[in-house]
Tab-separated table of C-alpha atoms and ligand atoms in Angstrom:
chain	number	residue	atom	x	y	z
A	566	MET	CA	0.982	16.983	2.744
A	567	GLU	CA	-0.600	13.576	2.365
A	568	VAL	CA	-1.660	11.471	5.339
A	569	ILE	CA	-0.189	7.957	5.257
A	570	ALA	CA	-1.726	5.101	7.251
A	571	LEU	CA	0.746	2.544	8.576
A	572	GLY	CA	0.050	-1.003	9.717
A	573	CYS	CA	2.135	-4.086	10.415
A	574	ASP	CA	2.292	-7.337	12.321
A	575	HIS	CA	4.948	-8.395	14.856
A	576	ALA	CA	7.345	-9.571	12.126
A	577	ALA	CA	7.530	-6.069	10.690
A	578	PHE	CA	7.255	-3.949	13.830
A	579	GLN	CA	10.840	-2.653	13.598
A	580	LEU	CA	10.477	-1.954	9.889
A	581	LYS	CA	7.249	-0.029	10.508
A	582	GLU	CA	8.998	2.150	13.106
A	583	ASN	CA	11.844	2.766	10.669
A	584	ILE	CA	9.493	3.696	7.826
A	585	LYS	CA	7.440	5.901	10.166
A	586	ASP	CA	10.587	7.910	11.049
A	587	PHE	CA	11.441	8.183	7.355
A	588	LEU	CA	7.968	9.447	6.416
A	589	ILE	CA	8.064	12.039	9.205
A	590	GLU	CA	11.485	13.205	7.937
A	591	LEU	CA	9.942	13.586	4.486
A	592	GLY	CA	7.144	15.724	5.932
A	593	TYR	CA	4.231	13.284	5.694
A	594	GLN	CA	1.523	13.042	8.316
A	595	ILE	CA	1.239	9.566	9.803
A	596	ARG	CA	-1.675	7.544	11.118
A	597	ASP	CA	-0.028	4.608	12.901
A	598	LEU	CA	-2.620	1.842	13.248
A	599	GLY	CA	-0.221	-0.606	14.926
A	600	THR	CA	0.909	-3.060	15.898
A	601	SER	CA	2.653	-1.238	18.706
A	602	GLY	CA	5.195	-3.826	19.854
A	603	PRO	CA	6.951	-7.088	18.971
A	604	GLY	CA	4.305	-9.406	20.490
A	605	SER	CA	2.596	-11.869	18.184
A	606	VAL	CA	-0.513	-10.540	16.395
A	607	ASP	CA	-2.518	-11.416	13.277
A	608	TYR	CA	-1.694	-9.471	10.122
A	609	PRO	CA	-5.328	-9.240	8.851
A	610	ASP	CA	-6.213	-7.011	11.827
A	611	PHE	CA	-3.741	-4.390	10.635
A	612	GLY	CA	-3.991	-4.835	6.855
A	613	ILE	CA	-7.749	-4.413	6.992
A	614	ALA	CA	-7.508	-1.440	9.391
A	615	VAL	CA	-5.183	0.374	6.962
A	616	GLY	CA	-7.361	-0.607	4.004
A	617	GLU	CA	-10.437	0.794	5.720
A	618	ALA	CA	-8.665	4.061	6.630
A	619	VAL	CA	-7.724	4.536	2.966
A	620	SER	CA	-11.091	3.367	1.639
A	621	ARG	CA	-12.982	5.770	3.948
A	622	GLY	CA	-10.716	8.631	2.868
A	623	ASP	CA	-9.343	9.203	6.385
A	624	CYS	CA	-5.872	8.682	4.909
A	625	ASP	CA	-4.613	9.358	1.402
A	626	ARG	CA	-2.546	6.194	1.087
A	627	GLY	CA	-1.309	3.314	3.213
A	628	ILE	CA	1.811	1.279	3.778
A	629	VAL	CA	1.457	-2.191	5.302
A	630	MET	CA	4.184	-4.576	6.388
A	631	CYS	CA	4.473	-8.176	7.519
A	632	GLY	CA	7.157	-10.848	7.173
A	633	THR	CA	6.712	-11.217	3.430
A	634	GLY	CA	4.286	-8.385	2.607
A	635	ILE	CA	1.992	-11.045	1.181
A	636	GLY	CA	-0.482	-11.822	3.978
A	637	ILE	CA	-1.028	-8.188	4.830
A	638	SER	CA	-1.461	-7.183	1.166
A	639	ILE	CA	-4.042	-9.936	0.651
A	640	SER	CA	-5.864	-8.636	3.733
A	641	ALA	CA	-5.808	-4.973	2.648
A	642	ASN	CA	-7.019	-5.968	-0.816
A	643	LYS	CA	-10.236	-7.366	0.673
A	644	VAL	CA	-11.338	-3.815	1.475
A	645	LYS	CA	-13.402	-2.154	-1.242
A	646	GLY	CA	-11.461	0.470	-3.145
A	647	VAL	CA	-8.054	-0.762	-2.042
A	648	ARG	CA	-5.378	-1.623	-4.558
A	649	ALA	CA	-2.484	-2.948	-2.499
A	650	ALA	CA	0.783	-3.892	-4.186
A	651	ALA	CA	3.422	-6.082	-2.507
A	652	CYS	CA	6.759	-4.848	-3.850
A	653	SER	CA	10.319	-5.937	-3.153
A	654	GLU	CA	12.128	-3.501	-5.450
A	655	PRO	CA	11.602	0.109	-6.568
A	656	PHE	CA	10.699	-0.506	-10.218
A	657	SER	CA	7.531	-2.462	-9.461
A	658	ALA	CA	6.708	0.043	-6.705
A	659	ARG	CA	6.844	2.870	-9.252
A	660	LEU	CA	4.795	0.946	-11.822
A	661	SER	CA	2.221	0.014	-9.176
A	662	ARG	CA	1.489	3.751	-8.958
A	663	GLU	CA	1.871	4.656	-12.636
A	664	HIS	CA	-0.165	1.760	-14.063
A	665	ASN	CA	-2.279	0.384	-11.196
A	666	ASP	CA	-2.869	3.465	-9.056
A	667	ALA	CA	-1.913	1.387	-6.017
A	668	ASN	CA	-3.156	3.189	-2.925
A	669	VAL	CA	-1.470	0.787	-0.511
A	670	LEU	CA	2.146	-0.426	-0.632
A	671	ALA	CA	3.059	-3.698	1.079
A	672	LEU	CA	6.579	-4.577	2.194
A	673	GLY	CA	8.121	-7.721	3.691
A	674	SER	CA	10.503	-7.264	6.591
A	675	ARG	CA	12.009	-10.699	5.865
A	676	ILE	CA	12.424	-9.792	2.198
A	677	VAL	CA	13.866	-6.271	2.135
A	678	ALA	CA	16.460	-4.597	4.340
A	679	PRO	CA	15.291	-1.361	6.014
A	680	GLU	CA	17.472	0.931	3.877
A	681	TYR	CA	16.212	-0.735	0.701
A	682	ALA	CA	12.632	-0.501	1.985
A	683	ARG	CA	13.133	3.268	2.284
A	684	ILE	CA	14.203	3.428	-1.374
A	685	ILE	CA	11.094	1.459	-2.394
A	686	VAL	CA	8.850	3.696	-0.277
A	687	LYS	CA	10.324	6.911	-1.737
A	688	GLU	CA	9.907	5.653	-5.300
A	689	TRP	CA	6.302	4.682	-4.581
A	690	LEU	CA	5.439	7.974	-2.864
A	691	ASP	CA	6.887	10.089	-5.673
A	692	ALA	CA	5.282	8.201	-8.571
A	693	LYS	CA	1.972	9.395	-10.042
A	694	PHE	CA	-0.846	7.449	-11.685
A	695	GLN	CA	-0.571	7.970	-15.455
A	696	GLU	CA	-4.299	7.496	-16.208
A	697	GLY	CA	-4.704	7.156	-20.032
A	698	ARG	CA	-5.046	3.523	-21.081
A	699	HIS	CA	-4.630	2.415	-17.470
A	700	LEU	CA	-7.794	4.141	-16.281
A	701	LYS	CA	-10.252	1.781	-17.978
A	702	ARG	CA	-8.478	-1.209	-16.402
A	703	ILE	CA	-8.710	0.267	-12.926
A	704	ARG	CA	-12.382	1.010	-13.582
A	705	LYS	CA	-13.024	-2.634	-14.530
A	706	ILE	CA	-11.667	-3.726	-11.153
A	707	SER	CA	-13.883	-1.176	-9.363
A	708	ARG	CA	-16.977	-2.199	-11.324
A	709	TYR	CA	-16.386	-5.889	-10.611
A	710	GLU	CA	-15.862	-5.057	-6.946
A	711	SER	CA	-19.183	-3.182	-6.896
A	712	GLY	CA	-21.052	-6.215	-8.219
A	713	ASP	CA	-21.656	-4.818	-11.699
A	714	THR	CA	-22.241	-7.901	-13.876
A	715	GLN	CA	-21.427	-5.798	-16.961
A	716	TRP	CA	-17.999	-4.892	-15.572
A	717	LYS	CA	-16.148	-5.974	-18.729
A	718	GLN	CA	-18.007	-3.516	-20.959
B	977	RB5	C1	4.185	-14.113	10.642
B	977	RB5	O1	5.039	-15.091	11.148
B	977	RB5	C2	4.155	-14.188	9.120
B	977	RB5	O2	3.427	-15.299	8.698
B	977	RB5	C3	3.586	-12.903	8.541
B	977	RB5	O3	4.342	-11.835	8.965
B	977	RB5	C4	3.560	-12.798	7.037
B	977	RB5	O4	4.797	-13.112	6.466
B	977	RB5	C5	2.422	-13.424	6.345
B	977	RB5	O5	2.224	-13.257	5.140
């Protein structure tokens, strides 16, 4: 079973605990990178930690959470090889896998209720990258990220 890295800030601590329980129920292995309580922290610390765990290959995919899902997705996306998608409904979560091969899902605890977050997570976990025409677009992102000046070719 896949290993899923989890990370959140204080705003999403309860949601992270909820999603962790859900993933364990589903049979996933978890790498919980914090935060570990409701005290105020900075979301980049956790978004980047999850991004690095995925980028290094220590974890297969990651799920990051903050108040909106925005700050922590921006942070995770700074890590090479990470494609983090902030989603607030299941359709975009599914398409983020099928079209964008998103390897990190970002959720906002102030945007989605916990039960709805579970639906989004399940949709995202079950969806597969479709490759085909989408592959060359993903490759352009990777080439740009690697400093290839010919990335559009
Ligand atoms: C923390 O108050 C909040 O700014 C953070 O959780 C997040 O929403 C940032 O994008």
